[in-house]
Amino acid sequence: MSDFTRQLRRVRLHISAGHLLAALIALLAFALLLWLAFGLVDVFAGFESASRGKITLALLTCTAICGLIACYRAIRVSRHDAAVSADTLLGNPRQPISAAFSLAPAQSQSPLAEILTHRTLEAASASLKQLSLGKIFPWPLIRKTILILALPLSALAILRLSSPAAFTTVSSRLLHPAADIPPYSPLVFKVEPANPSAVYGGELQLTAVITGGALDHPVEYLIRRPRSGEILRLPAFRESATRFSRRLNSLTETVDIAVTCGKARSHWLPVEILLEPKILSGVVKLTPPAYTGLAASSFPLDTNEIAAVEGSAVLLEITSNRPLSNGVLTFTPATAPGVTAISETIPATVSATHQTSFVWTASRPGRISVNVSDLRGTPAPQPLDLALRILPDRAPLVDLASPPRQLLATPKSVIPIVGTAEDDFSLARLQFVRTLSGFRDRVRVVAPELRDKSYAFNDKLDLHDLGLEAGQIVELMLEASDHNPSLLGHGSSGISRIKIISEDQYAEYIRAKTTISQFSARFDAAREAMNQASEELEKLRDALEKKDAAAAAKALADAREAHQQGKELLEKIADDFPAFDLEKKLKDLAAEQAQALQQNLDGLGNIDPAGRDGQRAAIEEMLKRLGEQQKQAEQIDDNAAFVREVARILEMAAKFRQIYETQVSIAKRFKTIVEEFRMGENQNRRLLPSLADTQQKNRSALDDFKVELKSRLEGAAGKEPLLGPLADSAAQFLADLEAAQPESLMDVAAAHGRAGEANAAFTNADLARELLERLLSKPEPFPEAVMGKAPKFEVPELDVNDTIEQMLKALLGQNPGDGANGQGAGMGGNGPQGAAMDGFPMDLPVVGPDRLDFEPNANSATEGNGNGTGGTIAPLPETAEAGSLKPTETRQGKSSTLSPESIPEPYREAVKRFFTP
């Protein structure tokens, strides 16, 4: 769609909207005029309720038809009419809009014709953009219709002020056509008694006082029979000029009375027959269905509602003040509005002189109306109206607490299944449903015969036994049924979906949560275990040489303990899940070292603290055995130290990536506000101070980055020769950053933002973004690392470069920027603030192989000082996150299990719907 077409469509829509508004106002004026005329006619005619209802329906129909026609004609504005109207509004005699509209696209045109056509359309589009809503909207037409609407409103206001009583009466009759409202008349009727009543078959003396005007017509009493609607007219006896009376004889049924004089009439007053039978009390007996297991109950009818379980047998006993001969119960089921209900009648069984009973089966809700008759056949004045409420047999409530609704797991994971089922009466069966996407359901009945109201289900699902592969999705659900014979009592839990991920993806998940210090602590722990064992052996050798039996016994015990602890730790490292490529070599080395420690343990059992000859040679053999993998261990430690030093610089690259993406986001948000200002919208002006604060924080982060990078470069100087190109590139990057001085632009942007100057703030923020981006465009190792390309080093071990690449990706994920377009946005390392890891939301819990959780010792070098060389590794971390193990904990299997308590409560039901179909 071309810009001219969009602009012309906008003009057309605005014109149509104006015409539609004018039509609605005119329709309102028309309706008011109709109702005004209807009210004036009703003043003189005094229509009855039936006539008023029919006239009201006719007027509503007429108004609706006129409204549809008016709205249809109002919105029929053609594109040509819109173009003509636009030319009229523009006042251009050349009529550029109509001319542009008449240019029909041709199949083939010359280049000159295409250029002229394009220019004509662009000029017309520019002209249409000049037309604002205030110019396009047909205000004269709307003002005219408002003036028309003012006519009936003025007439109504005049009538309201001049004749308030007549206005109130007529308006009530028009608004409530079915209500029994007497026609308007200046006459005022006062009927005595106000609440007439008579003894059955007796007399009733009525008196009416009429004031307010002259009586031009005879006064009559109207007698209406409510059952048939028949109205009798009886003449009144005039006692004075304003007082009229009438006596009614032999009243045996309830009637309504009113006094009339011409079209003027009083309200209808009901006459009560006092000796008609009345219902004094009632008793309800309920017998629930047998499958519910509930006992029968009986209670007095002290409310107007009976609540029964669906299918219950109901016995209603009624007691009256008079001897009864008959009765009938009418049941009207509840239906939807507009649907006619078919009533059912149930005859009564007279059980005593003053009692009668009704028996039926409660299957549907509805209304109950009970009418009784006395021995003379006189019905009760008012039926007993009750509501029958059905208590349905609700389906069982089933909840699957574990696994959560969304879960990621490796193919060898073990998932606990925890669920509950509850029913209002009793459960019958519980079954566990397992579905693999693309295959049919697998149903296993876990409780075939139940009689309890609740049932707790606990099991586990070994994914390895199912032979699942990465990418597949397993859906789990619990289903329960009750004893309802209608087979409708079936409930199911929510579906828990387990997406199978590969161990490589799980490793990526682990890497995204691993810090540099945690990475190094694993290697330090393995080295410390071997060093501790060697030191204790040397102490034992020295004690044996000195022939100090007590010292030798203590040294022997310490050596055994160091060997045992080191062996257990190294065995766990050997069985641990490697997240980085360099850890795979450590895994193999740990297995060999654990075997050497075990051999030493066997040999230490033969050591005599008393100093038997030949023991020195045995200890030297143990030391030699521990030193067999020394070269390989040193190489691995050197590689780990090198990766750590590289990662310390790469971490600064990730932090700069965060600063850059945050600056991109700030500039983009400033630009959005500027564009809104250009369109006349300023509701987001209040966001400028907060954006300025964000800009200032990003500027402070840039200052901290420069200080930290300089400190780390000084700490890395001379440590690793291979680190030179990356360190030199980082140093040059720092120098270029100092020369560019983007922080000055950030300060200016923040100042303009606080002052509310959006355009200036955007200009400076975008210039700062451009300076940062220019620094990243250089083909140097450090800028490339910021953009996600890991540096390559000339090292013989390929896994070193692979580990560095993995570490960079993890660091970029642990430092996501504030921008939506940055490639570094990923899983955060410290909580749910991270966005995603290869499409996997951080919010989802993950289950995979157990992994030892090493924490660096507080005495070791801290991140950022650049001078630490490591220290003693703490034997145990005090805490470990869910899904990980402490180094001294016992691994129960090849895969971790998921504990429902380990999953945060908000994520159990409200995680992101990542792979929900």
XYZ file of C-alpha atoms in Angstrom, residues 9 72 118 250 286 293 295 306 326 339 393 404 436 516 579 603 611 627 657 683 803 814 833 856 895 898:
26
model
C -7.650 6.141 3.609
C -25.139 2.892 6.696
C 5.448 9.013 -8.663
C -69.092 -12.219 50.035
C -33.154 -35.862 51.715
C -22.043 -42.953 50.728
C -26.650 -40.851 55.047
C -33.452 -26.586 49.271
C -55.355 -31.180 48.184
C -35.982 -20.017 26.599
C -21.000 -34.315 42.003
C 6.668 -28.563 37.371
C 5.756 -38.687 23.999
C 35.981 -17.823 36.827
C 31.236 -28.680 31.582
C 50.854 -49.627 51.451
C 60.429 -47.763 62.800
C 54.739 -37.972 41.231
C 29.661 -5.572 25.858
C 3.062 11.513 27.522
C 37.678 -23.880 26.796
C 26.502 -13.769 32.618
C 17.541 -11.917 35.307
C 36.927 -20.590 45.972
C 21.790 -38.393 37.294
C 14.463 -33.182 41.029
